[in-house]
Structures are given as C-alpha cells and as structure tokens.
CSV table of C-alpha atoms in Angstrom, one decimal:
chain,number,residue,atom,x,y,z
A,7,UNK,CA,-29.0,52.7,-34.1
A,8,UNK,CA,-31.1,54.4,-36.9
A,9,UNK,CA,-32.8,56.6,-34.4
A,10,UNK,CA,-29.4,58.2,-33.4
A,11,UNK,CA,-29.2,61.3,-35.7
A,12,UNK,CA,-27.2,63.5,-33.5
A,13,UNK,CA,-23.8,64.0,-35.0
A,14,UNK,CA,-23.2,67.3,-33.6
A,15,UNK,CA,-20.0,66.1,-31.7
A,16,UNK,CA,-18.6,65.9,-35.1
A,17,UNK,CA,-18.4,68.4,-38.0
A,18,UNK,CA,-16.8,66.2,-40.7
A,19,UNK,CA,-15.6,62.5,-41.6
A,20,UNK,CA,-12.3,62.1,-43.2
A,21,UNK,CA,-11.6,59.0,-45.2
A,22,UNK,CA,-7.9,58.1,-44.7
A,23,UNK,CA,-6.4,55.6,-47.3
A,24,UNK,CA,-3.1,54.4,-48.6
A,25,UNK,CA,-3.3,56.0,-52.1
A,26,UNK,CA,-2.0,54.8,-55.4
A,27,UNK,CA,-0.7,55.9,-58.9
A,28,UNK,CA,-3.3,57.0,-61.5
A,29,UNK,CA,-1.0,56.6,-64.5
A,30,UNK,CA,2.4,55.4,-65.6
A,31,UNK,CA,4.1,58.7,-64.7
A,32,UNK,CA,2.8,58.3,-61.1
A,33,UNK,CA,4.4,55.1,-60.4
A,34,UNK,CA,8.0,55.9,-59.4
A,35,UNK,CA,7.0,59.0,-57.4
A,36,UNK,CA,4.2,57.1,-55.6
A,37,UNK,CA,6.7,54.2,-54.6
A,38,UNK,CA,9.2,56.8,-53.6
A,39,UNK,CA,6.5,58.2,-51.1
A,40,UNK,CA,5.8,54.7,-50.0
A,41,UNK,CA,9.4,53.9,-49.2
A,42,UNK,CA,10.5,57.4,-48.3
A,43,UNK,CA,13.7,57.3,-46.0
A,44,UNK,CA,14.9,53.8,-47.0
A,45,UNK,CA,17.2,55.1,-49.8
A,46,UNK,CA,16.0,53.0,-52.6
A,47,UNK,CA,17.3,53.8,-56.0
A,48,UNK,CA,14.9,54.8,-58.9
A,49,UNK,CA,15.7,51.6,-60.9
A,50,UNK,CA,14.8,49.4,-57.9
A,51,UNK,CA,11.4,51.3,-57.6
A,52,UNK,CA,10.8,50.8,-61.4
A,53,UNK,CA,11.3,47.2,-60.7
A,54,UNK,CA,9.1,47.0,-57.9
A,55,UNK,CA,6.4,49.2,-59.9
A,56,UNK,CA,6.1,46.3,-62.7
A,57,UNK,CA,2.7,45.3,-61.1
A,58,UNK,CA,1.2,48.7,-61.8
A,59,UNK,CA,2.9,48.9,-65.2
A,60,UNK,CA,1.0,45.9,-66.2
A,61,UNK,CA,-2.3,47.6,-65.6
A,62,UNK,CA,-1.4,50.9,-67.3
A,63,UNK,CA,0.2,52.4,-64.3
A,64,UNK,CA,-3.0,52.9,-62.4
A,65,UNK,CA,-4.0,51.4,-59.2
A,66,UNK,CA,-7.7,50.9,-58.7
A,67,UNK,CA,-7.9,51.8,-55.1
A,68,UNK,CA,-8.3,55.8,-55.8
A,69,UNK,CA,-11.3,55.0,-58.1
A,70,UNK,CA,-12.6,52.6,-55.3
A,71,UNK,CA,-12.3,55.1,-52.6
A,72,UNK,CA,-14.2,57.4,-54.9
A,73,UNK,CA,-16.8,54.8,-54.8
A,74,UNK,CA,-17.0,54.6,-51.2
A,75,UNK,CA,-17.2,58.3,-50.7
A,76,UNK,CA,-20.2,58.3,-53.0
A,77,UNK,CA,-21.8,55.4,-51.1
A,78,UNK,CA,-21.1,57.2,-47.8
A,79,UNK,CA,-22.5,60.4,-49.0
A,80,UNK,CA,-25.6,58.5,-50.1
A,81,UNK,CA,-26.2,56.6,-46.9
A,82,UNK,CA,-25.7,59.8,-44.8
A,83,UNK,CA,-28.0,61.8,-47.0
A,84,UNK,CA,-30.7,58.8,-46.9
A,85,UNK,CA,-30.4,58.8,-43.1
A,86,UNK,CA,-30.5,62.4,-42.3
A,87,UNK,CA,-27.0,62.7,-41.3
A,88,UNK,CA,-25.6,66.0,-42.3
A,89,UNK,CA,-21.8,65.4,-42.4
A,90,UNK,CA,-19.5,66.3,-45.0
A,91,UNK,CA,-17.2,63.6,-46.1
A,92,UNK,CA,-13.4,64.3,-47.1
A,93,UNK,CA,-10.7,62.2,-48.3
A,94,UNK,CA,-6.9,62.3,-47.8
A,95,UNK,CA,-4.0,59.7,-48.5
A,96,UNK,CA,-1.0,58.7,-47.0
A,97,UNK,CA,1.2,58.4,-50.2
A,98,UNK,CA,-0.7,60.2,-53.1
A,99,UNK,CA,-3.2,63.0,-54.1
A,100,UNK,CA,-5.3,63.9,-52.4
A,101,UNK,CA,-2.6,64.0,-49.7
A,102,UNK,CA,-3.6,63.9,-46.2
A,103,UNK,CA,-2.0,67.1,-45.0
A,104,UNK,CA,-3.7,69.0,-47.9
A,105,UNK,CA,-6.9,67.5,-46.8
A,106,UNK,CA,-6.7,68.4,-43.4
A,107,UNK,CA,-5.8,71.9,-44.2
A,108,UNK,CA,-8.8,72.2,-46.3
A,109,UNK,CA,-10.9,70.9,-43.5
A,110,UNK,CA,-9.2,73.2,-40.8
A,111,UNK,CA,-9.7,76.2,-43.3
A,112,UNK,CA,-13.3,75.3,-43.8
A,113,UNK,CA,-13.8,75.5,-40.0
A,114,UNK,CA,-14.0,71.8,-39.0
A,115,UNK,CA,-12.7,71.2,-35.4
A,116,UNK,CA,-13.8,67.8,-34.7
A,117,UNK,CA,-13.1,65.1,-37.2
A,118,UNK,CA,-14.2,61.3,-37.1
A,119,UNK,CA,-11.5,59.4,-39.2
A,120,UNK,CA,-12.2,56.0,-41.2
A,121,UNK,CA,-9.1,54.2,-42.1
A,122,UNK,CA,-9.3,51.9,-45.0
A,123,UNK,CA,-7.8,49.2,-42.8
A,124,UNK,CA,-10.0,47.1,-40.7
A,125,UNK,CA,-7.4,45.2,-38.4
A,126,UNK,CA,-4.9,46.1,-35.7
A,127,UNK,CA,-1.4,46.3,-36.7
A,128,UNK,CA,1.4,49.0,-37.1
A,129,UNK,CA,0.9,49.7,-40.9
A,130,UNK,CA,-2.8,49.2,-40.7
A,131,UNK,CA,-3.4,51.4,-37.6
A,132,UNK,CA,-0.7,53.3,-35.7
A,133,UNK,CA,1.2,54.4,-38.9
A,134,UNK,CA,-2.0,56.2,-39.9
A,135,UNK,CA,-2.2,57.7,-36.6
A,136,UNK,CA,1.5,58.8,-37.1
A,137,UNK,CA,0.4,60.4,-40.3
A,138,UNK,CA,-2.4,62.2,-38.7
A,139,UNK,CA,0.0,63.6,-36.1
A,140,UNK,CA,2.7,64.7,-38.7
A,141,UNK,CA,-0.1,66.5,-40.9
A,142,UNK,CA,-1.7,68.3,-37.5
A,143,UNK,CA,2.1,69.3,-36.7
A,144,UNK,CA,2.2,70.9,-39.9
A,145,UNK,CA,-1.1,72.9,-39.6
A,146,UNK,CA,0.1,73.9,-36.3
A,147,UNK,CA,3.6,75.3,-37.6
A,148,UNK,CA,1.2,77.2,-40.4
A,149,UNK,CA,-0.6,78.8,-37.6
A,150,UNK,CA,-3.9,77.2,-38.5
A,151,UNK,CA,-6.3,75.8,-36.0
A,152,UNK,CA,-5.5,72.3,-35.1
A,153,UNK,CA,-8.7,70.2,-35.2
A,154,UNK,CA,-9.2,67.1,-33.0
A,155,UNK,CA,-9.2,63.8,-34.9
A,156,UNK,CA,-10.9,60.6,-33.5
A,157,UNK,CA,-10.2,57.5,-35.3
A,158,UNK,CA,-13.2,55.1,-35.6
A,159,UNK,CA,-12.5,51.7,-34.0
A,160,UNK,CA,-11.5,48.6,-35.9
A,161,UNK,CA,-14.4,47.3,-37.8
A,162,UNK,CA,-13.1,44.0,-38.9
A,163,UNK,CA,-16.1,42.2,-37.0
A,164,UNK,CA,-18.7,44.7,-37.6
A,165,UNK,CA,-21.8,42.9,-39.3
A,166,UNK,CA,-21.6,45.5,-42.1
A,167,UNK,CA,-18.2,44.5,-42.9
A,168,UNK,CA,-18.4,40.6,-42.5
A,169,UNK,CA,-21.7,40.0,-44.1
A,170,UNK,CA,-21.0,41.1,-47.4
A,171,UNK,CA,-18.0,39.0,-47.5
A,172,UNK,CA,-19.9,35.9,-46.4
A,173,UNK,CA,-22.4,36.6,-49.3
A,174,UNK,CA,-19.3,36.9,-51.6
A,175,UNK,CA,-18.0,33.5,-50.7
A,176,UNK,CA,-21.4,31.9,-51.5
A,177,UNK,CA,-21.5,33.6,-54.7
A,178,UNK,CA,-17.9,32.3,-55.6
A,179,UNK,CA,-18.7,28.8,-54.4
A,180,UNK,CA,-21.8,28.8,-56.6
A,181,UNK,CA,-19.5,29.8,-59.5
A,182,UNK,CA,-17.4,26.7,-59.2
A,183,UNK,CA,-18.1,23.6,-61.1
A,184,UNK,CA,-21.0,21.6,-59.4
A,185,UNK,CA,-19.1,18.4,-59.2
A,186,UNK,CA,-16.2,20.1,-57.1
A,187,UNK,CA,-18.3,22.7,-55.2
A,188,UNK,CA,-19.0,20.7,-52.1
A,189,UNK,CA,-15.6,19.6,-51.6
A,190,UNK,CA,-14.1,23.2,-52.1
A,191,UNK,CA,-11.5,24.6,-49.7
A,192,UNK,CA,-11.6,28.3,-48.4
A,193,UNK,CA,-8.4,30.1,-48.3
A,194,UNK,CA,-8.8,33.3,-46.3
A,195,UNK,CA,-5.9,35.9,-47.4
A,196,UNK,CA,-4.5,38.7,-46.0
A,197,UNK,CA,-1.4,40.9,-46.1
A,198,UNK,CA,1.7,39.3,-44.6
A,199,UNK,CA,3.7,41.3,-42.3
A,200,UNK,CA,7.1,40.6,-40.3
A,201,UNK,CA,6.0,38.1,-37.6
A,202,UNK,CA,7.7,40.6,-35.0
A,203,UNK,CA,5.0,43.2,-36.2
A,204,UNK,CA,2.3,40.7,-35.8
A,205,UNK,CA,3.2,39.6,-32.2
A,206,UNK,CA,3.3,43.4,-31.3
A,207,UNK,CA,-0.1,44.2,-32.9
A,208,UNK,CA,-3.0,45.3,-30.7
A,209,UNK,CA,-2.8,46.3,-27.0
A,210,UNK,CA,-0.1,45.2,-25.0
A,211,UNK,CA,-2.1,42.2,-23.3
A,212,UNK,CA,-2.9,40.8,-26.9
A,213,UNK,CA,1.2,40.9,-27.7
A,214,UNK,CA,2.7,37.5,-28.8
A,215,UNK,CA,1.7,34.5,-30.8
A,216,UNK,CA,0.7,36.7,-34.0
A,217,UNK,CA,-0.9,39.1,-31.6
A,218,UNK,CA,-4.2,40.9,-32.5
A,219,UNK,CA,-3.6,40.9,-36.1
A,220,UNK,CA,-3.7,37.0,-36.4
A,221,UNK,CA,-6.4,36.5,-33.8
A,222,UNK,CA,-8.7,39.2,-35.5
A,223,UNK,CA,-8.4,37.4,-38.8
A,224,UNK,CA,-9.1,34.1,-37.5
A,225,UNK,CA,-12.2,35.1,-35.7
A,226,UNK,CA,-13.4,36.6,-38.8
A,227,UNK,CA,-12.8,33.5,-41.0
A,228,UNK,CA,-14.5,31.5,-38.4
A,229,UNK,CA,-17.6,33.7,-38.5
A,230,UNK,CA,-17.7,33.3,-42.5
A,231,UNK,CA,-17.2,29.6,-42.3
A,232,UNK,CA,-20.1,29.3,-39.8
A,233,UNK,CA,-22.4,31.8,-42.0
A,234,UNK,CA,-21.5,29.8,-45.2
A,235,UNK,CA,-22.3,26.4,-43.1
A,236,UNK,CA,-25.8,27.9,-42.3
A,237,UNK,CA,-26.7,28.6,-45.7
A,238,UNK,CA,-25.2,25.6,-47.4
A,239,UNK,CA,-25.2,22.8,-44.6
A,240,UNK,CA,-21.6,22.4,-45.5
A,241,UNK,CA,-18.7,23.1,-42.9
A,242,UNK,CA,-15.9,23.7,-45.7
A,243,UNK,CA,-12.4,23.2,-44.7
A,244,UNK,CA,-10.5,26.5,-44.4
A,245,UNK,CA,-6.9,28.0,-43.5
A,246,UNK,CA,-5.8,31.7,-43.1
A,247,UNK,CA,-3.0,32.4,-45.7
A,248,UNK,CA,-1.0,35.5,-46.6
A,249,UNK,CA,-0.1,37.3,-49.6
A,250,UNK,CA,2.0,40.4,-50.8
A,251,UNK,CA,5.2,39.7,-48.7
A,252,UNK,CA,7.8,42.2,-49.3
A,253,UNK,CA,11.2,42.9,-47.6
A,254,UNK,CA,14.4,41.6,-46.9
A,255,UNK,CA,14.1,37.5,-47.1
A,256,UNK,CA,16.1,36.8,-44.0
A,257,UNK,CA,13.3,38.5,-41.9
A,258,UNK,CA,10.5,36.3,-40.7
A,259,UNK,CA,7.0,37.1,-42.1
A,260,UNK,CA,3.7,35.5,-41.6
A,261,UNK,CA,3.2,32.2,-43.6
A,262,UNK,CA,2.2,30.3,-45.7
A,263,UNK,CA,2.0,32.3,-48.8
A,264,UNK,CA,-1.2,31.8,-50.9
A,265,UNK,CA,0.7,30.3,-53.9
A,266,UNK,CA,2.4,27.9,-51.5
A,267,UNK,CA,-0.7,27.0,-50.0
A,268,UNK,CA,-2.4,26.3,-53.3
A,269,UNK,CA,0.3,23.9,-54.2
A,270,UNK,CA,-0.1,22.2,-50.8
A,271,UNK,CA,-4.0,21.7,-50.8
A,272,UNK,CA,-3.6,20.6,-54.5
A,273,UNK,CA,-1.1,17.8,-53.4
A,274,UNK,CA,-3.6,16.7,-50.7
A,275,UNK,CA,-6.4,16.1,-53.5
A,276,UNK,CA,-8.5,19.3,-52.8
A,277,UNK,CA,-10.6,19.8,-56.0
A,278,UNK,CA,-11.1,23.5,-55.9
A,279,UNK,CA,-10.4,26.7,-53.9
A,280,UNK,CA,-12.1,29.9,-53.2
A,281,UNK,CA,-9.8,32.9,-52.3
A,282,UNK,CA,-11.3,35.1,-49.7
A,283,UNK,CA,-9.6,38.4,-49.3
A,284,UNK,CA,-10.6,39.1,-45.7
A,285,UNK,CA,-7.7,41.5,-45.0
A,286,UNK,CA,-8.6,44.2,-47.5
A,287,UNK,CA,-11.5,46.6,-47.7
A,288,UNK,CA,-11.3,46.8,-51.8
A,289,UNK,CA,-10.2,45.2,-54.8
A,290,UNK,CA,-7.0,47.2,-55.0
A,291,UNK,CA,-3.6,46.4,-56.5
A,292,UNK,CA,-2.5,43.7,-54.0
A,293,UNK,CA,-5.8,41.8,-54.7
A,294,UNK,CA,-5.8,42.4,-58.5
A,295,UNK,CA,-2.2,41.4,-59.1
A,296,UNK,CA,-1.4,38.8,-56.1
A,297,UNK,CA,-4.5,36.9,-56.2
A,298,UNK,CA,-6.2,37.6,-59.5
A,299,UNK,CA,-3.1,37.5,-61.7
A,300,UNK,CA,-0.3,35.5,-59.8
A,301,UNK,CA,-2.4,33.2,-57.6
A,302,UNK,CA,-4.7,32.4,-60.5
A,303,UNK,CA,-1.9,31.7,-62.7
A,304,UNK,CA,-0.3,29.2,-60.0
A,305,UNK,CA,-3.9,27.6,-59.7
A,306,UNK,CA,-4.1,27.3,-63.5
A,307,UNK,CA,-0.7,25.7,-63.7
A,308,UNK,CA,-1.9,23.0,-61.3
A,309,UNK,CA,-5.1,22.5,-62.9
A,310,UNK,CA,-6.8,23.6,-59.8
A,311,UNK,CA,-10.1,25.4,-60.2
A,312,UNK,CA,-10.2,28.6,-58.2
A,313,UNK,CA,-12.4,31.5,-57.6
A,314,UNK,CA,-11.9,34.8,-55.7
A,315,UNK,CA,-14.6,36.4,-53.5
A,316,UNK,CA,-15.0,40.1,-53.7
A,317,UNK,CA,-14.1,42.4,-51.1
A,318,UNK,CA,-16.5,44.6,-49.2
A,319,UNK,CA,-15.6,47.9,-51.4
A,320,UNK,CA,-18.6,50.3,-51.7
A,321,UNK,CA,-21.3,47.9,-50.5
A,322,UNK,CA,-24.2,49.7,-48.8
A,323,UNK,CA,-24.0,47.7,-45.8
A,324,UNK,CA,-20.4,48.9,-45.2
A,325,UNK,CA,-21.5,52.4,-45.6
A,326,UNK,CA,-24.3,52.0,-43.2
A,327,UNK,CA,-21.7,50.3,-40.9
A,328,UNK,CA,-19.6,53.5,-41.1
A,329,UNK,CA,-22.5,55.6,-40.2
A,330,UNK,CA,-23.4,53.4,-37.2
A,331,UNK,CA,-19.6,53.7,-36.0
A,332,UNK,CA,-19.8,57.5,-36.0
A,333,UNK,CA,-23.2,57.3,-34.1
A,334,UNK,CA,-21.7,54.8,-31.8
A,335,UNK,CA,-18.6,56.8,-31.2
A,336,UNK,CA,-21.0,60.2,-30.8
A,337,UNK,CA,-22.9,58.5,-28.2
A,338,UNK,CA,-20.0,57.0,-26.3
A,339,UNK,CA,-18.1,60.4,-26.3
A,340,UNK,CA,-21.4,61.9,-24.7
A,341,UNK,CA,-21.5,59.4,-22.0
A,342,UNK,CA,-24.4,57.4,-23.4
A,343,UNK,CA,-24.9,53.7,-23.2
A,344,UNK,CA,-25.0,52.4,-27.0
A,345,UNK,CA,-25.0,49.0,-28.6
A,346,UNK,CA,-21.6,48.2,-30.0
A,347,UNK,CA,-22.2,45.9,-33.0
A,348,UNK,CA,-19.6,43.0,-33.4
A,349,UNK,CA,-19.8,39.2,-34.6
A,350,UNK,CA,-17.5,36.6,-33.6
A,351,UNK,CA,-15.7,35.8,-30.2
A,352,UNK,CA,-13.6,39.1,-29.8
A,353,UNK,CA,-16.2,41.7,-29.3
A,354,UNK,CA,-16.0,45.4,-30.3
A,355,UNK,CA,-12.5,47.1,-30.1
A,356,UNK,CA,-11.6,50.1,-28.1
A,357,UNK,CA,-12.2,53.6,-29.3
A,358,UNK,CA,-8.9,54.9,-28.0
A,359,UNK,CA,-5.7,52.9,-28.8
A,360,UNK,CA,-4.0,52.6,-25.6
A,361,UNK,CA,-0.3,53.1,-24.8
A,362,UNK,CA,2.0,50.3,-26.4
A,363,UNK,CA,-0.5,49.2,-29.1
A,364,UNK,CA,1.0,48.3,-32.2
A,365,UNK,CA,4.3,50.1,-31.2
A,366,UNK,CA,6.8,51.6,-33.8
A,367,UNK,CA,10.4,50.5,-34.0
A,368,UNK,CA,11.3,54.2,-33.7
A,369,UNK,CA,8.7,55.8,-31.5
A,370,UNK,CA,7.0,58.9,-33.3
A,371,UNK,CA,4.1,60.8,-32.2
A,372,UNK,CA,0.7,59.5,-32.9
A,373,UNK,CA,-2.7,61.1,-32.9
A,374,UNK,CA,-6.0,59.7,-31.8
A,375,UNK,CA,-4.7,57.6,-29.1
A,376,UNK,CA,-4.1,57.6,-25.2
A,377,UNK,CA,-0.6,58.9,-26.2
A,378,UNK,CA,-1.7,61.5,-28.6
A,379,UNK,CA,0.0,65.0,-28.2
A,380,UNK,CA,-3.2,66.4,-29.7
A,381,UNK,CA,-6.2,66.3,-27.0
C-alpha cells in the first residue's frame, strides 16, 4: 500500500490511550479517574496503587506512548504522509477532551483515531468510543466545531502487530537454557475481563463462549505458534491465559490466571515457560508488575525457568501498520477497492462498530460507530 499517499480525507491522527501516573503524587488522583463513579475511598486507592509506588509512582505507558508518537511521525515523514499526530488519554494528561479541543481549534475536522487496544471488548473498544462521544459533547457545548472521528479497525491480526510478537517469542526462546529450550511451553497472556463482558464482545453474531475477545486472542496465538514452528521446526505446546484480574471475587472472570497456570504446567513436568503478552500493545504497568514481577517471582518459587517476550511497543513495523490502516480506511471511505491485511482465520475486522457491538451495562452515546450521535 506504499503507493497510496492520499490522506486528504483525514487531516490528523489521534493516538488514544489509557494514561498513567508520572510520579507518586499522581497515583491516587489517577486511580480516582479510573474508578470515577464507584465511590472507592482514598485509602483503598492507595492500596490498589501499591504496584505504582513500587516503581516510583510512574507508569511506563506515557513514555511508551511518546516513543510510539515518535515512531509514527518518523514513518509518516519517510513515506510522504503529511498528517499531524496528536495524543490524548482517557485517565491522565494529556486528557482526551483537551487534545480534541486543541485539534478542533487548530482546524482539524476529520480525525483518524488509533486506540492502544488491539482487540474487541467493552473496555478495549466501546469505552474509548464513549470517551470520544463525551469529549465531542463538551466541544459542542463550548460552541467549538465538532470534528468527525473515525476509529481505525482492530489490528490484532495485522502483520505489523503480529510479526514483531512472533520475533519476540523466538528471541525469548533463544534466551532459555539450551537443555530446556525445545521443550518449553508458551503461555499467551491477556487482560482478564468478566466472562459476561467477554461473551458480549464483538458484533452480536460473535456473542457467547468468550465472544470476539477470546476468539481473536486464540487466533493470534495460533498464528504465532505456526510462525515459530516454521522458524524452529518445533510445534510448542501453548495455552491462552489471563492476568490483571480486579473486581469482586464473586463475579466470574476469564481464567486461568498466569500464576495458577505456571503452577499447573510445572506440576506436569514442563521444564520452562515463555510468557507472551499478546493482549498488550506496550510494556506498561500490568506487564511490568503482573508478569515481570509477580509471575516471575512465582516461577522462581517453583524453580521454573521463565522468560517474557516483548510487546510491540514502537516497533517500526507497527508504525507502518498504522500508516497502512489510515490509507486503507481512506481508500474505503472513498469507495476504492483496497487490500485489507490480516493474518489468521478471522480476516480483517469492521471499520464501523455495528449496533450491539461490545454493549455497555448502562447504555451511553458512543462515537465512531453505527450508533454514533456524531456522523
């Protein structure tokens, strides 16, 4: 798609992310933003924030987003794509509403949006769309022009997202002791969510039995396992497992947890494990603590050699994939046929989230979908 350099449909790209604290004083206010409306007392927030305090109160996600911004701008410039890139967060500065206000004031009227979540789920897609609608409503109330926002499709199976992860698995395997390397187990990890949310993820026809959320992760894992087999000649045993569970213990969430899984595979004689965080775009706090700290400590307790493969982060191939997604969406919006890159069995996802996709427990307006109040 390198010959498609007509981004005139869009006049800016918005990188939309979760946000994170950048110092000890930020931790509790950040968590208050994350849990807004739930009535959680400050003392409980301090307890929840202990993971951040272990790392000086700094989440790596903001710095990683800055690196991705640099990678995107570099790739765009190298390929003649004159498209300014902005950044807004859901829960910390730079806040989404402030960024959209800046963009609207600068004259941007049609904005492509890249969310730092690759898969379908309420928290990974529709909630970002709700955040966009809330921010656009603020701009409208302030009398500012309301730009159109188009969220780029899910990219979980785009080659620019999958191939760097496959290379990371190969590097992690190569770092294991030679006497256990060929018999290692691959534990593909992603964020646990309530089973009810998983079952309702994706379009209505995908609902049930883990919904699109589980199906998409399983498909990516299979692609990576096959890529590793092609390079090593070994078909490694693997399983999709979960991490970072939160919430009331009586509510069912996706299982097994990574630490429980490490115990289980160790009990069957598995000599080594590579943890593969396919559910995460960058090495943010849930990777840094739940895998690099907590799960790695569990493995050490078991005497189980373990390695963790890297996330995609600011890999140049991912930046190129974002450019391709913008060009693809531009061509589609202009009614032109275009190749839609996707690996695995599921194919490329939809551009426009349909009605009933990843529904909220309490319905709210959501932008960038078939039910958007902002055309």
